[in-house]
Short mmCIF file of C-alpha atoms and ligand atoms in Angstrom, two decimals:
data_model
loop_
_atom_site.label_atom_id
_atom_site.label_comp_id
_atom_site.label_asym_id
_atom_site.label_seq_id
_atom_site.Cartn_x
_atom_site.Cartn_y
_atom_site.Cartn_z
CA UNK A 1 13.25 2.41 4.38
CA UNK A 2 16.26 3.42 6.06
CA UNK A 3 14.31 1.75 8.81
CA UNK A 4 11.44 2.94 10.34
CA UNK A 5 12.46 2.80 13.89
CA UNK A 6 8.90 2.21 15.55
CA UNK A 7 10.36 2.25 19.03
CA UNK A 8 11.57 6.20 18.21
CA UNK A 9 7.88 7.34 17.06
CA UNK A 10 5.21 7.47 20.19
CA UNK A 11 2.12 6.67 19.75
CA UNK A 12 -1.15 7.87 20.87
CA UNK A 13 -1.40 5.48 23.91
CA UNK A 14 1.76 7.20 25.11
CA UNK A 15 0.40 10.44 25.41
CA UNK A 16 -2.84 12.37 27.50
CA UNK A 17 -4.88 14.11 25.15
CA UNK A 18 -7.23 15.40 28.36
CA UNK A 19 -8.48 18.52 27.55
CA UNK A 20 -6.36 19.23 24.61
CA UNK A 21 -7.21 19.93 21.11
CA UNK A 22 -5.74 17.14 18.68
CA UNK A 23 -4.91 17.96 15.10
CA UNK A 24 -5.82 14.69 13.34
CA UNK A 25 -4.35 14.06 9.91
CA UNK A 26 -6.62 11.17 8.29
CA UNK A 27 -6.81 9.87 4.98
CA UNK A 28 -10.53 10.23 4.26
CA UNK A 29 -10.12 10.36 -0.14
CA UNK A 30 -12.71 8.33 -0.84
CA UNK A 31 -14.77 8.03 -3.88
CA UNK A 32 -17.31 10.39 -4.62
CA UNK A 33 -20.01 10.13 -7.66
CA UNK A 34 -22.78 12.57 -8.12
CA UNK A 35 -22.30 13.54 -3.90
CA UNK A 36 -22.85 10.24 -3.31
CA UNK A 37 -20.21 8.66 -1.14
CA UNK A 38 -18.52 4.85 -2.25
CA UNK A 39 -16.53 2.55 -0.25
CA UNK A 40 -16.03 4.02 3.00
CA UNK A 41 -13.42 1.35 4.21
CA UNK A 42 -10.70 4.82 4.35
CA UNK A 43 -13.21 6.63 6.58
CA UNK A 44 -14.29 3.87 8.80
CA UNK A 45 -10.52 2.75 9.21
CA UNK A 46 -9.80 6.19 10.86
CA UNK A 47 -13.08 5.55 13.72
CA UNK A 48 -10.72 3.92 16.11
CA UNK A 49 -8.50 6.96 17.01
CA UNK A 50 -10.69 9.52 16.37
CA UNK A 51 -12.80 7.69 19.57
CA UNK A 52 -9.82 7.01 21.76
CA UNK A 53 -8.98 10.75 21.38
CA UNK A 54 -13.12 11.69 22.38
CA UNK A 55 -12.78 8.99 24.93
CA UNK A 56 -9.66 10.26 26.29
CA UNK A 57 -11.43 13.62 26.58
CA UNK A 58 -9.59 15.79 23.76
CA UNK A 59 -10.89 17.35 21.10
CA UNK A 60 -10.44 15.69 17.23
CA UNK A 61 -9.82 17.99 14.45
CA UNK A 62 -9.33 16.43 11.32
CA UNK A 63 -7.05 17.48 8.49
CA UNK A 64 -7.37 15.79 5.48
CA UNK A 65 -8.13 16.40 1.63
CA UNK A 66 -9.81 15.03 -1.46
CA UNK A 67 -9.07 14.81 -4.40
CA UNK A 68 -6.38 16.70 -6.28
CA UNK A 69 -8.03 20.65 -6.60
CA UNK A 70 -4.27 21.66 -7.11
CA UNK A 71 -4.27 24.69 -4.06
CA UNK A 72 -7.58 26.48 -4.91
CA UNK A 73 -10.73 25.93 -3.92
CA UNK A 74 -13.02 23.38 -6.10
CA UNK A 75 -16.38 23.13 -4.91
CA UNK A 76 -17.16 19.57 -5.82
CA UNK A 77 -13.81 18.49 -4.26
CA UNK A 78 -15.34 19.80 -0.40
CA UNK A 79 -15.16 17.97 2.73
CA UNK A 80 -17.95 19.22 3.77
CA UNK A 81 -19.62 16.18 1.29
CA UNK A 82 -18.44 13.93 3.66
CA UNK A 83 -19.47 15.39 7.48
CA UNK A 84 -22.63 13.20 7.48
CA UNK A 85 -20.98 9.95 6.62
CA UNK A 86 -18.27 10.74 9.15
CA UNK A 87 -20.43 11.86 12.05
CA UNK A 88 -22.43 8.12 10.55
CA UNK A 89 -19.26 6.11 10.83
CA UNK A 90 -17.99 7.68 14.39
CA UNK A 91 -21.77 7.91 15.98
CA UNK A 92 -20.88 11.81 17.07
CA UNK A 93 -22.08 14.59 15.75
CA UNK A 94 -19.22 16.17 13.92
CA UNK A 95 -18.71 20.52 12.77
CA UNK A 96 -17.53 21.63 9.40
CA UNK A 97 -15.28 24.31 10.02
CA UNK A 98 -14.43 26.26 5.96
CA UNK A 99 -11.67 27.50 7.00
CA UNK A 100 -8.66 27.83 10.13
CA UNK A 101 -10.98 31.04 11.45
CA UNK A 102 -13.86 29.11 11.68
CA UNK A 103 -12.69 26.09 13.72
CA UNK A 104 -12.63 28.23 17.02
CA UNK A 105 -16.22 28.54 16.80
CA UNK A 106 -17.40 25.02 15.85
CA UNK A 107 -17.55 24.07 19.23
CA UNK A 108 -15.83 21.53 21.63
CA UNK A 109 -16.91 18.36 19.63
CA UNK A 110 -15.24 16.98 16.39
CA UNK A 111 -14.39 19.14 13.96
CA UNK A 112 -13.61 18.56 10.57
CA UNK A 113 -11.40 21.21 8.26
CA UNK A 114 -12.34 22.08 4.85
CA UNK A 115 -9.76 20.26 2.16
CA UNK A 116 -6.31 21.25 3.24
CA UNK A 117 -5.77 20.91 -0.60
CA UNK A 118 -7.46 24.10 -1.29
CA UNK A 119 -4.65 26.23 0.26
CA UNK A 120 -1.53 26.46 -2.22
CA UNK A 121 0.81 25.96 0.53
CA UNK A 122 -0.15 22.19 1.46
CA UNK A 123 1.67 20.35 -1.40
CA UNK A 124 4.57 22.84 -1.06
CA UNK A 125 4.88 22.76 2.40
CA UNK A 126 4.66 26.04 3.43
CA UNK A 127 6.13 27.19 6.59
CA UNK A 128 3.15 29.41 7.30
CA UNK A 129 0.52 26.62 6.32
CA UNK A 130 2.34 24.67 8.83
CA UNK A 131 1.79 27.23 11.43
CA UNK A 132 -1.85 27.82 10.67
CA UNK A 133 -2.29 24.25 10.85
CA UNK A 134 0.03 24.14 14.06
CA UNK A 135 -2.08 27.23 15.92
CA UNK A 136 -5.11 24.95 15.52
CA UNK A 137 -3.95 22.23 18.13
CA UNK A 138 -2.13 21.44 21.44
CA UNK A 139 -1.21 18.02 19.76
CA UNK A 140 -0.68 16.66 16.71
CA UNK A 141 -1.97 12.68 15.50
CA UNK A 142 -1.12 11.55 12.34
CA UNK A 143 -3.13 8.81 11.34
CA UNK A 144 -2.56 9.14 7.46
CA UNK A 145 -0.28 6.37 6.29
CA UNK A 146 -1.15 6.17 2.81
CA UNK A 147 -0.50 10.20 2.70
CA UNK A 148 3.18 9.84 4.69
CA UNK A 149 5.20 9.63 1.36
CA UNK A 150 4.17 13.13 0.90
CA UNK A 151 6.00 15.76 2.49
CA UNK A 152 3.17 18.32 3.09
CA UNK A 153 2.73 21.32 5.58
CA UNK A 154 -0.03 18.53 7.28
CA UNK A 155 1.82 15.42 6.85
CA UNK A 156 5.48 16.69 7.34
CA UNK A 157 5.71 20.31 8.47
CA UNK A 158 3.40 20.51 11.14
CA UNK A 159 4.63 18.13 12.91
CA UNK A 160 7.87 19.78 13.58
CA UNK A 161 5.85 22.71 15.41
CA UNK A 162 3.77 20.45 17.46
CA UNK A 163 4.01 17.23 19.56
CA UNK A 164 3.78 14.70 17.27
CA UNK A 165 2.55 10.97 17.49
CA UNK A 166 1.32 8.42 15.14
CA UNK A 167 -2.53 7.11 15.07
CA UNK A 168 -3.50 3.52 15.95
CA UNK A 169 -4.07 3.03 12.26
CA UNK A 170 -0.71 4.67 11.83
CA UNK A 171 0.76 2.47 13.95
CA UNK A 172 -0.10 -1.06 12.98
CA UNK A 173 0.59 -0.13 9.04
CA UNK A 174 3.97 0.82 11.02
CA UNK A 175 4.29 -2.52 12.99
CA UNK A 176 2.92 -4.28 9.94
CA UNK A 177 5.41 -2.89 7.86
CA UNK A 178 8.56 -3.56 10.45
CA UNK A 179 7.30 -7.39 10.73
CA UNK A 180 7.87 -7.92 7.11
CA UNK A 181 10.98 -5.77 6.40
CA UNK A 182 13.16 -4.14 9.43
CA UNK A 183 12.79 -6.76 11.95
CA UNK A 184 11.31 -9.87 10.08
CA UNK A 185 11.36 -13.68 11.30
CA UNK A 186 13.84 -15.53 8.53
CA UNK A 187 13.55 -16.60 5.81
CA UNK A 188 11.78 -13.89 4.73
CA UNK A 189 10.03 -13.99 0.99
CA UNK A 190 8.98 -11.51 -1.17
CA UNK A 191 6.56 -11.68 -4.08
CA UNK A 192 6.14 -8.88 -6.66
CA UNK A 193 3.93 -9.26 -9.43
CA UNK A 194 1.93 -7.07 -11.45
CA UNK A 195 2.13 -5.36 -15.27
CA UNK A 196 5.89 -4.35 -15.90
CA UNK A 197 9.17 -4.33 -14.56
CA UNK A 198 9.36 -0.19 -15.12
CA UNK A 199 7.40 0.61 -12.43
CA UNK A 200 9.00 -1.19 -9.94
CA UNK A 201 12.31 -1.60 -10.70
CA UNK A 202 13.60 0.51 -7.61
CA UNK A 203 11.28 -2.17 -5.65
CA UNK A 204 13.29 -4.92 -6.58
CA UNK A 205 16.33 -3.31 -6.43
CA UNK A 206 15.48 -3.19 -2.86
CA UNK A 207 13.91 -6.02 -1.71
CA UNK A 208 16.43 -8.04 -3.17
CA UNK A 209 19.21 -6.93 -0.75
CA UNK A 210 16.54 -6.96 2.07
CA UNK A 211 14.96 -11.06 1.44
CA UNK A 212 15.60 -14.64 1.21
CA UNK A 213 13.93 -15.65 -1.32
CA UNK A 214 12.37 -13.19 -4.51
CA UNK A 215 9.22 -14.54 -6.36
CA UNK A 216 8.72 -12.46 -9.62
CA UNK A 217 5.72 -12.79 -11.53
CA UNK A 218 3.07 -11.43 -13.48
CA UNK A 219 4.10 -10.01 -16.28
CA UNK A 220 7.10 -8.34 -15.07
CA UNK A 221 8.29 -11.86 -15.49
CA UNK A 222 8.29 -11.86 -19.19
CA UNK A 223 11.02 -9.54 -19.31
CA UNK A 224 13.41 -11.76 -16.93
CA UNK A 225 12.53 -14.67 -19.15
CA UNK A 226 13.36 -12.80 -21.96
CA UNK A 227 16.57 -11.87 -20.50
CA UNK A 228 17.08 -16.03 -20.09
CA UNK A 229 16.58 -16.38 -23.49
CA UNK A 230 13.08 -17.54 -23.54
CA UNK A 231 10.87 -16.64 -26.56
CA UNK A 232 7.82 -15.42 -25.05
CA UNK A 233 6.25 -14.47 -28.23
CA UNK A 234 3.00 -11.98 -27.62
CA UNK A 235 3.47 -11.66 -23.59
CA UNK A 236 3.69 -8.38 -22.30
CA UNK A 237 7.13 -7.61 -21.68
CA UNK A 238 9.78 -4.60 -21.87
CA UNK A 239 12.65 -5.90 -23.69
CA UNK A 240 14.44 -2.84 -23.09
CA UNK A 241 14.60 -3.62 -19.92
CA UNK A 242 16.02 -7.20 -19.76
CA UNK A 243 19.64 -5.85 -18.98
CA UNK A 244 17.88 -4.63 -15.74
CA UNK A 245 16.33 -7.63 -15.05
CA UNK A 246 19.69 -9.38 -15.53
CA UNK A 247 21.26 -6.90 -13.31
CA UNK A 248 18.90 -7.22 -10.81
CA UNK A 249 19.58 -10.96 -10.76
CA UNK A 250 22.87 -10.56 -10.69
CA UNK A 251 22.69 -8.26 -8.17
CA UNK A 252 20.52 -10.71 -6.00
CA UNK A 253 23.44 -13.18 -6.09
CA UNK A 254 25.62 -11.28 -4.61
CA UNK A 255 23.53 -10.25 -1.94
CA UNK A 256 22.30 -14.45 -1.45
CA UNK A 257 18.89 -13.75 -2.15
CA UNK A 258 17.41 -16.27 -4.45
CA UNK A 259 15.17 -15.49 -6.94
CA UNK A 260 12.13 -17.71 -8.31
CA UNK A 261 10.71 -17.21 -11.66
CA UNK A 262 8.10 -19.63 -13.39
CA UNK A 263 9.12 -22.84 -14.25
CA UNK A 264 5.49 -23.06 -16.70
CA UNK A 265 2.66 -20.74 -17.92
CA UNK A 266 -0.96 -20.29 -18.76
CA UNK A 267 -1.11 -18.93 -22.31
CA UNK A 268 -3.72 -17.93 -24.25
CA UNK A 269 -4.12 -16.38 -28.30
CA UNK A 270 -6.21 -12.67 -26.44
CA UNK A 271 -5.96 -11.51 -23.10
CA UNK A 272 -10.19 -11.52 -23.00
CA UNK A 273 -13.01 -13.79 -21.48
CA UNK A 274 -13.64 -17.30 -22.96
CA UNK A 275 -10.21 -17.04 -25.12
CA UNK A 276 -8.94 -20.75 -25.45
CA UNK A 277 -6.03 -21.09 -22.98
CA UNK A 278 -3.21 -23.98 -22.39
CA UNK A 279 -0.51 -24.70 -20.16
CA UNK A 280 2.92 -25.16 -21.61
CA UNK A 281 6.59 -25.14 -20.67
CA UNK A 282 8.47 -22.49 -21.15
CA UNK A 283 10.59 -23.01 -24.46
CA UNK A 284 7.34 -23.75 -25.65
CA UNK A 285 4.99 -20.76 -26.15
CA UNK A 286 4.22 -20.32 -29.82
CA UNK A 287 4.67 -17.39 -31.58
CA UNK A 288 0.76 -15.99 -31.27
CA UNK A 289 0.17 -16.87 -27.89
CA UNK A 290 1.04 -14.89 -25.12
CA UNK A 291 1.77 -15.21 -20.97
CA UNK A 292 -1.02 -14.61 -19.03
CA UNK A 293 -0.36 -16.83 -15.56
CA UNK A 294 1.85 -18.78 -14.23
CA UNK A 295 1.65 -22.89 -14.46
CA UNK A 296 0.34 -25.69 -12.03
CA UNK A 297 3.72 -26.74 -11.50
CA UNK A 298 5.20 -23.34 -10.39
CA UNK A 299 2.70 -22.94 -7.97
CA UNK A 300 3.76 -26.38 -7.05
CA UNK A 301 7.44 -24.94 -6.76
CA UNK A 302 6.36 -21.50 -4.85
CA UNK A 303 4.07 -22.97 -2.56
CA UNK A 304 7.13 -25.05 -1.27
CA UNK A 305 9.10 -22.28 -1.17
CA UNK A 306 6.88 -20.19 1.09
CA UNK A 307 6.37 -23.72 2.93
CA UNK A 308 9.75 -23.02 3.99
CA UNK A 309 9.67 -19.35 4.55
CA UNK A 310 8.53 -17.68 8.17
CA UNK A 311 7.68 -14.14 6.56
CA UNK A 312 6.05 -13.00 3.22
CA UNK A 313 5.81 -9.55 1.57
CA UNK A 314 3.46 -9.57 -1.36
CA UNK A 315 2.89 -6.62 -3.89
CA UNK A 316 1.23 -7.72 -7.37
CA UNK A 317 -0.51 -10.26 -8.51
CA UNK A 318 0.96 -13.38 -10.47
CA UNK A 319 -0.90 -13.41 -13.72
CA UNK A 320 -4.02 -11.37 -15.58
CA UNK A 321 -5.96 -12.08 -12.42
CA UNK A 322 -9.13 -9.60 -13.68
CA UNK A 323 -10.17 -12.16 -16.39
CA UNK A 324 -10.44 -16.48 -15.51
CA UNK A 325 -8.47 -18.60 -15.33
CA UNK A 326 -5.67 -16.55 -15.36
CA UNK A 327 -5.80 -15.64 -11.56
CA UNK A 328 -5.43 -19.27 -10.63
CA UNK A 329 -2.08 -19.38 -9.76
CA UNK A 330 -1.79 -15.59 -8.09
CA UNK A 331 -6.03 -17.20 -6.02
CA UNK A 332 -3.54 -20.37 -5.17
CA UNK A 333 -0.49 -19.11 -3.89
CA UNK A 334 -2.46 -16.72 -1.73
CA UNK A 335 -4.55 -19.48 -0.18
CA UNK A 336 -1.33 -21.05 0.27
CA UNK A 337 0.02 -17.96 2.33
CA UNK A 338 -2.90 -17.96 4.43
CA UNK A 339 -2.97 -21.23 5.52
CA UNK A 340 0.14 -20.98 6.37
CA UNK A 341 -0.57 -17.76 8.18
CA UNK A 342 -3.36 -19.11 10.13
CA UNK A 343 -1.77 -22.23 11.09
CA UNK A 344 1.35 -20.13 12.82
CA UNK A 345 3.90 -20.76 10.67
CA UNK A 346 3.66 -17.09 8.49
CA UNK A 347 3.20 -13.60 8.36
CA UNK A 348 2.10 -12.52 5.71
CA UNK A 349 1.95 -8.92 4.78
CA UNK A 350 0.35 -7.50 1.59
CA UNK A 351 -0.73 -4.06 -0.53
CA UNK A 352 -1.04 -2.51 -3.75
CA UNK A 353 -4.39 -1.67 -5.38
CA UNK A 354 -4.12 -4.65 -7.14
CA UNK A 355 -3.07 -6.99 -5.20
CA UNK A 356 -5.97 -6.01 -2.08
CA UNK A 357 -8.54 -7.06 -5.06
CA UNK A 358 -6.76 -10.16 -6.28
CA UNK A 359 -6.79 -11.28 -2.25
CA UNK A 360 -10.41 -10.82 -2.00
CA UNK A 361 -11.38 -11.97 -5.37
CA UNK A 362 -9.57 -15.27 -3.74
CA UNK A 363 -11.23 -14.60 -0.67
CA UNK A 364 -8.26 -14.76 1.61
CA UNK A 365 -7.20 -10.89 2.33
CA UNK A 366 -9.16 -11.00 5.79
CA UNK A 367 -6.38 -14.40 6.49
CA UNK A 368 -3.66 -12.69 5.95
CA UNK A 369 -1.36 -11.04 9.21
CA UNK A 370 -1.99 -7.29 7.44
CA UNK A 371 -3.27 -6.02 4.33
CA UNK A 372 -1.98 -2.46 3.71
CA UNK A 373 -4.78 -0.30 1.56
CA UNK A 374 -1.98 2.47 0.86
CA UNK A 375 -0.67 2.23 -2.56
CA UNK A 376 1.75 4.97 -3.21
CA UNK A 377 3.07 4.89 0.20
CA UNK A 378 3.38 1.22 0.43
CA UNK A 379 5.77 1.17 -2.87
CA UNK A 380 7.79 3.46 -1.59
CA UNK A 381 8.29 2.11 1.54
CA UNK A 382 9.24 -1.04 -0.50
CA UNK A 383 11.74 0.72 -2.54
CA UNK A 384 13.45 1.55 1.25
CA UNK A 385 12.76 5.06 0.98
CA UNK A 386 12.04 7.65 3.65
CA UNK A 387 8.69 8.25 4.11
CA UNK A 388 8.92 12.23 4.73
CA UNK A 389 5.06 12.01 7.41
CA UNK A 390 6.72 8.68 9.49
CA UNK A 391 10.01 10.92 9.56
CA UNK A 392 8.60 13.90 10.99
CA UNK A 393 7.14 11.18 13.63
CA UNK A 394 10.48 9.79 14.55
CA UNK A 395 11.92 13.10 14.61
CA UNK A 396 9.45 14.47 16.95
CA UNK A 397 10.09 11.75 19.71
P1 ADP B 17 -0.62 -3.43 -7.66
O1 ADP B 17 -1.75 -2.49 -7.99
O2 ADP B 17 -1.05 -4.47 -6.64
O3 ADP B 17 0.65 -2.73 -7.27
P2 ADP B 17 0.11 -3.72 -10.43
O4 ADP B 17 -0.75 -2.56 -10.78
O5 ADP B 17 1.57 -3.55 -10.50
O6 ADP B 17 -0.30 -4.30 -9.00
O7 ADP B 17 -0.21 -4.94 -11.41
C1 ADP B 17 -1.51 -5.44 -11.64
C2 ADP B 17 -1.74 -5.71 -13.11
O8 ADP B 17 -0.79 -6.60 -13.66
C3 ADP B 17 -3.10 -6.34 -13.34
O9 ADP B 17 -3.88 -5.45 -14.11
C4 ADP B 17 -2.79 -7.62 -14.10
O10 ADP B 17 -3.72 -7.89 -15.13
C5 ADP B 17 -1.44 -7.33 -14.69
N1 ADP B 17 -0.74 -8.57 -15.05
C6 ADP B 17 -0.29 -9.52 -14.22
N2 ADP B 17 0.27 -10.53 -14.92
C7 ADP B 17 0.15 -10.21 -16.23
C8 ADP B 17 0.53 -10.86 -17.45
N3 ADP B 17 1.13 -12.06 -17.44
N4 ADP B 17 0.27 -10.23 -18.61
C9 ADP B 17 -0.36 -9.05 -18.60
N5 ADP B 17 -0.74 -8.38 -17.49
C10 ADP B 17 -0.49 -8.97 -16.31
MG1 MG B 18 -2.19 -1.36 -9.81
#
């Protein structure tokens, strides 16, 4: 984005939450089946600031929502489903409070608000949902990165009535983030993968002026070897969009960034389990067989080029990683990165739903230097937007 400036935002450690009462905005949305509670990696991400505010001797209240119940209340879609796990994860007992009136008398100990998502004026940002949400603290933490590319009353607006600081969770996304993009170690490389070129066309329009070196893969690919003339018969592609992917080469030039495609593919007849697959050059995919990975030799080529490269941004995978083989090359170039990573020479940063399970499919996301678990707000932070929540933070310093 127009640069997060992480030296502007403070943080919790810069601040004494003694005796205060700390609005918390976490990103708890976790997946609920039948009241039963699945991955908890969102809620037991949030632990480490919700104890260094009980430590410090403040009070946590949480803000958060779940789900989408579209400003109403939706009984299946309460937060109250998820006070057990919480007080599980933190090892403190922690109150339900269904509504701003009732958070007064839920005692001094963690508090968690109902959905914010139930009030209409969240998602519009509504001065007096800010206010509510403002009367409720002495401080306000936001530890939601994955929510900051909304502008909400408790991601944006309330943090204009209140001291505002970012979480520790917060904060390294934020640090994570400037290593890769604002304030990098050159050459910097970026890698975007994934399905199709429409959905993150803004992405490269960005990173291109912003890196090195630009790996495109997956098949988002197929369209820039389309626009290079290539027949690529059955692959997935948008060829309505090869004059975009020749502008956004050309537009790469000019800014000196250089920008990798494959050099030869894994293609198979069906994109589906035990289908016969073959490696091949790239004037030389027949007409019923379509892209589905890149080649040996390209990983050959890539793995040299992040060889050479200090810093690597990664957001989608390199080929049809969900069915074998044809996550080979995206499972190799990863290992690649995290050697690297581990031996000194990189840091890597990843994210993208994606891309997280293609990393630990290959086993390496716990090798890499950060792995963001924010989707939306981690493309749009790509695409050098402002992120409205990590605005309000600077703003408030
Ligand atoms: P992320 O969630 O990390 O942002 P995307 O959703 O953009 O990533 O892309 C992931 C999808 O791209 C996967 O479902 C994968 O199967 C698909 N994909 C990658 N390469 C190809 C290809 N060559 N042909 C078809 N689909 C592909
Ligand atoms: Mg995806």
């Amino acid at each position: 984005m127009a640069g997060v400036e992480i030296d502007k935002i403070k943080t919790l450690n810069d601040v004494d939450v003694s005796g205060k009462r700390v609005l918390v905005r976490v990103d708890i949305n976790v997946p609920i089946r039948d009241q039963v509670v699945g991955d908890r990696t969102r809620i037991t991400a949030i632990v480490p600031t919700v104890k260094a505010i009980v430590d410090g001797g403040g009070q946590p209240i949480l803000v958060a929502h779940l789900g989408r119940p579209k400003g109403q209340p939706v009984a299946e879609l309460s937060l109250e489903l998820l006070r057990d796990v919480l007080a599980e994860e933190i090892g403190l007992p922690v109150a339900f409070a269904a509504g701003f009136d009732s958070v007064e008398g839920a005692g001094d100990g963690i508090v968690l608000l109902e959905n914010i998502r139930f009030l209409p004026g969240e998602e519009k940002n509504a001065a007096e949902t800010a206010r509510a949400l403002a009367d409720l603290g002495d401080l306000y933490v936001n530890d939601a990165f994955s929510a900051a590319h909304r502008a909400h009353a408790s991601t944006a607006g309330v943090a204009a009535l209140l001291p505002a600081v970012a979480g520790l969770q917060m904060e390294a996304e934020l640090k994570a983030l400037a290593m890769a993009l604002s304030n990098p170690e050159r050459p910097t490389m970026a890698v975007v993968g994934g399905a199709k070129v429409s959905t993150k066309i803004d992405v490269l329009n960005n990173l291109v002026k912003q890196v090195d070196k630009l790996i495109v893969g997956g098949g988002m690919a197929n369209t820039f070897l389309l626009a290079r003339g290539y027949d690529i018969a059955k692959s997935l592609a948008e060829p309505d969009l090869a004059p975009t992917a020749n502008e956004i080469m050309a537009s790469a030039k000019d800014a000196n960034c250089e920008i990798l495609l494959p050099v030869d593919v894994t293609v198979a007849k069906a994109f589906e389990a035990g289908a016969e697959y073959r490696v091949c050059a790239l004037h030389d995919v027949a007409e019923d067989e379509m892209i589905l990975d890149i080649g040996p030799l390209t990983v050959d080529v890539f793995n040299q080029h992040i060889n050479e490269c200090r810093t690597v941004l990664w957001n989608g995978p390199l080929g049809a990683f969900e069915i074998e083989p044809f996550g080979e090359g995206t499972f190799a170039l990863a290992k690649q990165a995290a050697e690297r990573t581990e031996a000194g020479h990189l840091v890597s940063v990843a994210g993208g739903g994606d891309t997280v399970a293609a990393l630990n499919a290959a086993g390496v996301g716990a090798r890499f230097t950060y792995v963001s678990t924010a989707g939306g707000a981690f493309l749009e932070y790509l695409e050098g937007r402002e992120l409205p929540g990590v605005a309000a933070l600077m703003a408030s310093a």
